[in-house]
XYZ file of C-alpha atoms in Angstrom:
219
model
C 14.250 24.430 2.940
C 12.631 22.630 0.008
C 10.783 19.851 1.827
C 9.855 17.939 -1.315
C 13.463 17.927 -2.485
C 14.627 16.845 0.982
C 12.064 14.028 0.942
C 13.210 12.932 -2.532
C 16.854 12.967 -1.426
C 15.990 10.921 1.680
C 14.374 8.230 -0.444
C 17.044 8.141 -3.146
C 20.156 8.548 -0.986
C 19.213 6.768 2.264
C 16.319 4.399 1.690
C 16.871 2.867 -1.751
C 20.560 2.084 -1.018
C 19.328 0.149 2.042
C 17.569 -2.299 -0.270
C 14.120 -0.809 0.218
C 12.742 -1.245 -3.294
C 9.069 -2.090 -2.702
C 7.214 0.480 -4.856
C 4.323 0.660 -2.381
C 6.648 1.492 0.515
C 8.516 4.098 -1.535
C 5.243 5.691 -2.660
C 4.047 5.850 0.930
C 7.247 7.571 2.063
C 6.738 10.113 -0.713
C 3.226 11.017 0.413
C 3.074 10.669 4.224
C 4.637 13.854 5.575
C 7.392 12.703 7.928
C 8.129 16.287 8.973
C 4.639 16.582 10.503
C 5.540 13.820 12.979
C 8.867 15.346 14.064
C 8.877 17.641 17.115
C 8.839 21.331 16.217
C 12.359 21.823 17.593
C 13.704 19.082 15.296
C 11.595 19.529 12.146
C 14.693 20.457 10.132
C 16.098 17.001 10.950
C 13.059 15.077 9.676
C 14.845 13.795 6.553
C 18.327 13.348 8.048
C 19.807 9.858 8.505
C 19.573 9.897 12.303
C 17.307 9.186 15.269
C 15.268 12.232 16.320
C 14.681 12.853 20.067
C 10.997 12.803 21.023
C 10.914 13.009 24.821
C 12.964 13.302 27.973
C 14.259 9.725 28.026
C 17.194 8.837 25.746
C 15.299 5.857 24.298
C 12.360 8.039 23.176
C 13.282 8.612 19.552
C 11.942 8.566 16.028
C 13.994 5.874 14.272
C 16.111 6.819 11.250
C 14.151 6.935 7.950
C 16.002 4.000 6.367
C 15.363 1.792 9.408
C 11.646 2.573 9.484
C 11.391 2.001 5.741
C 13.053 -1.389 5.844
C 11.055 -2.561 8.857
C 7.919 -1.605 6.964
C 9.066 -3.469 3.861
C 9.926 -6.613 5.858
C 6.539 -6.648 7.595
C 4.792 -6.812 4.186
C 1.435 -5.493 5.412
C -1.683 -6.230 3.354
C -4.873 -4.164 3.066
C -6.832 -6.775 5.019
C -4.340 -6.990 7.917
C -4.973 -6.149 11.549
C -1.686 -4.747 12.897
C -0.215 -4.226 16.373
C 2.408 -1.453 16.559
C 4.476 -1.347 19.758
C 6.261 1.898 20.620
C 4.118 4.594 19.006
C 6.515 7.480 19.570
C 5.349 10.407 17.447
C 2.970 8.204 15.444
C 4.820 8.211 12.104
C 5.197 4.445 11.806
C 1.591 4.012 12.916
C 0.560 6.386 10.123
C 2.518 4.390 7.535
C 0.963 1.163 8.796
C -2.482 2.770 8.762
C -2.150 3.487 5.052
C -1.272 -0.161 4.400
C -3.547 -2.068 6.791
C -7.241 -2.407 7.568
C -6.776 -1.522 11.228
C -3.845 -0.611 13.512
C -3.596 -0.665 17.301
C -0.530 1.243 18.516
C 0.721 0.914 22.114
C 2.856 3.526 23.884
C 3.903 3.596 27.557
C 4.511 7.360 27.811
C 1.336 9.436 28.240
C 2.861 12.571 26.685
C 3.856 10.689 23.544
C 0.392 9.090 23.361
C -1.184 12.560 23.276
C 1.329 13.828 20.692
C 0.812 10.812 18.453
C -2.972 11.094 18.636
C -2.767 14.752 17.607
C -0.310 14.023 14.779
C -2.432 11.193 13.378
C -5.621 13.239 13.586
C -4.015 16.170 11.770
C -2.674 13.765 9.110
C -6.179 12.389 8.553
C -5.297 8.830 9.566
C -8.542 7.390 10.934
C -7.892 3.630 11.201
C -5.198 3.844 13.906
C -5.982 3.645 17.634
C -3.265 4.804 20.044
C -3.445 3.383 23.558
C -1.304 3.972 26.634
C -0.192 0.472 27.570
C 2.771 -1.799 28.263
C 3.674 -3.079 24.820
C 5.626 -6.023 26.196
C 2.287 -7.651 27.052
C 0.727 -6.919 23.678
C -3.067 -6.723 23.463
C -4.445 -10.258 23.527
C -8.057 -9.124 23.835
C -7.736 -7.262 20.524
C -5.906 -10.064 18.671
C -5.000 -12.173 16.933
C -2.899 -9.875 14.725
C -1.733 -10.466 11.166
C 1.359 -8.334 11.770
C 3.179 -7.033 14.850
C 5.917 -4.402 14.678
C 8.272 -3.448 17.508
C 9.541 0.082 16.819
C 12.702 -0.270 18.878
C 15.012 -2.979 20.178
C 14.437 -5.756 22.716
C 16.763 -8.292 24.327
C 14.384 -11.024 23.225
C 10.863 -11.244 21.814
C 8.376 -12.158 24.572
C 6.523 -15.422 23.953
C 3.254 -13.671 24.831
C 3.558 -11.567 21.659
C 4.179 -14.609 19.453
C 0.979 -16.165 20.802
C -0.955 -13.102 19.591
C -0.037 -13.687 15.943
C -2.587 -15.259 13.639
C -1.497 -18.326 11.660
C 0.628 -16.873 8.857
C 1.110 -13.675 10.855
C 4.477 -11.881 10.997
C 6.377 -10.112 13.754
C 9.355 -7.842 13.075
C 11.680 -6.645 15.840
C 15.269 -5.522 16.375
C 16.714 -8.083 18.783
C 19.945 -8.405 20.754
C 22.559 -6.218 22.402
C 24.984 -3.574 21.214
C 27.259 -3.479 19.324
C 25.422 -5.915 17.056
C 21.656 -6.371 16.998
C 19.736 -8.266 14.316
C 16.427 -7.427 12.724
C 14.335 -10.524 13.300
C 11.303 -11.654 11.273
C 9.183 -14.323 12.971
C 6.300 -15.957 11.076
C 3.696 -18.121 12.798
C 3.523 -21.232 10.632
C 1.160 -23.273 12.831
C -0.627 -23.441 16.164
C 2.639 -24.208 17.973
C 5.286 -23.432 15.367
C 7.129 -20.337 14.233
C 9.921 -19.726 11.710
C 12.604 -17.100 12.231
C 14.951 -15.243 9.879
C 17.447 -12.472 10.675
C 17.766 -10.523 7.414
C 19.933 -7.550 8.458
C 21.922 -5.851 11.223
C 20.592 -2.755 12.952
C 21.067 -1.085 16.345
C 18.198 0.815 17.968
C 17.308 2.159 21.428
C 15.470 -0.164 23.808
C 11.696 -0.191 23.958
C 10.402 0.662 27.437
C 8.815 -2.061 29.544
C 10.558 -5.084 28.048
C 12.522 -7.367 30.370
C 16.276 -7.707 30.208
C 17.471 -11.293 30.780
C 19.815 -11.786 33.729
C 23.505 -11.664 32.828
C 24.520 -13.348 36.096
C 26.191 -16.739 35.749
C 27.743 -19.042 38.360
């Protein structure tokens, strides 16, 4: 398998058609080796347009390349940013963020995935990312405020506690809602007690662990 050709095809056939045109994001996807963050059993699937299983639970996956690319583009990370990444998985998104930001804190609930991600990031030479085993739904207030927060999976709703951990002008990107139609949601903190929200595109993704599901019961 020609990995460089597969990587090129992924970018040209999956990612660009999904309106990911930021040259910095495309350059990053060309250089950060996605296959090194895929489990050994699924390395051949690293560039395929699909979610790759990472653990025992069905929601433990590496999101499809085009989804990760567009989330990254929407977050618009700057070199001076402090970033909170929720749902580390194999560490690939944390690695991409690490190349863009000053500092990244990545939270993962599963201890096995924490260890895998730490190993993957170390082997990739990414030194400005810290992976911590923690409940991402609570964020990391003691380490904030954050200029950017990324949820690498879906939630029923964005917890208010995470919005409070954004700096003024900070952005949060998450996939919000229920199947069959979820929306990618970009929330920007515009003031001490004000936020603006846009929903630029549709996307379904597995649930992040630890986030509450609102009650569906009605009288």
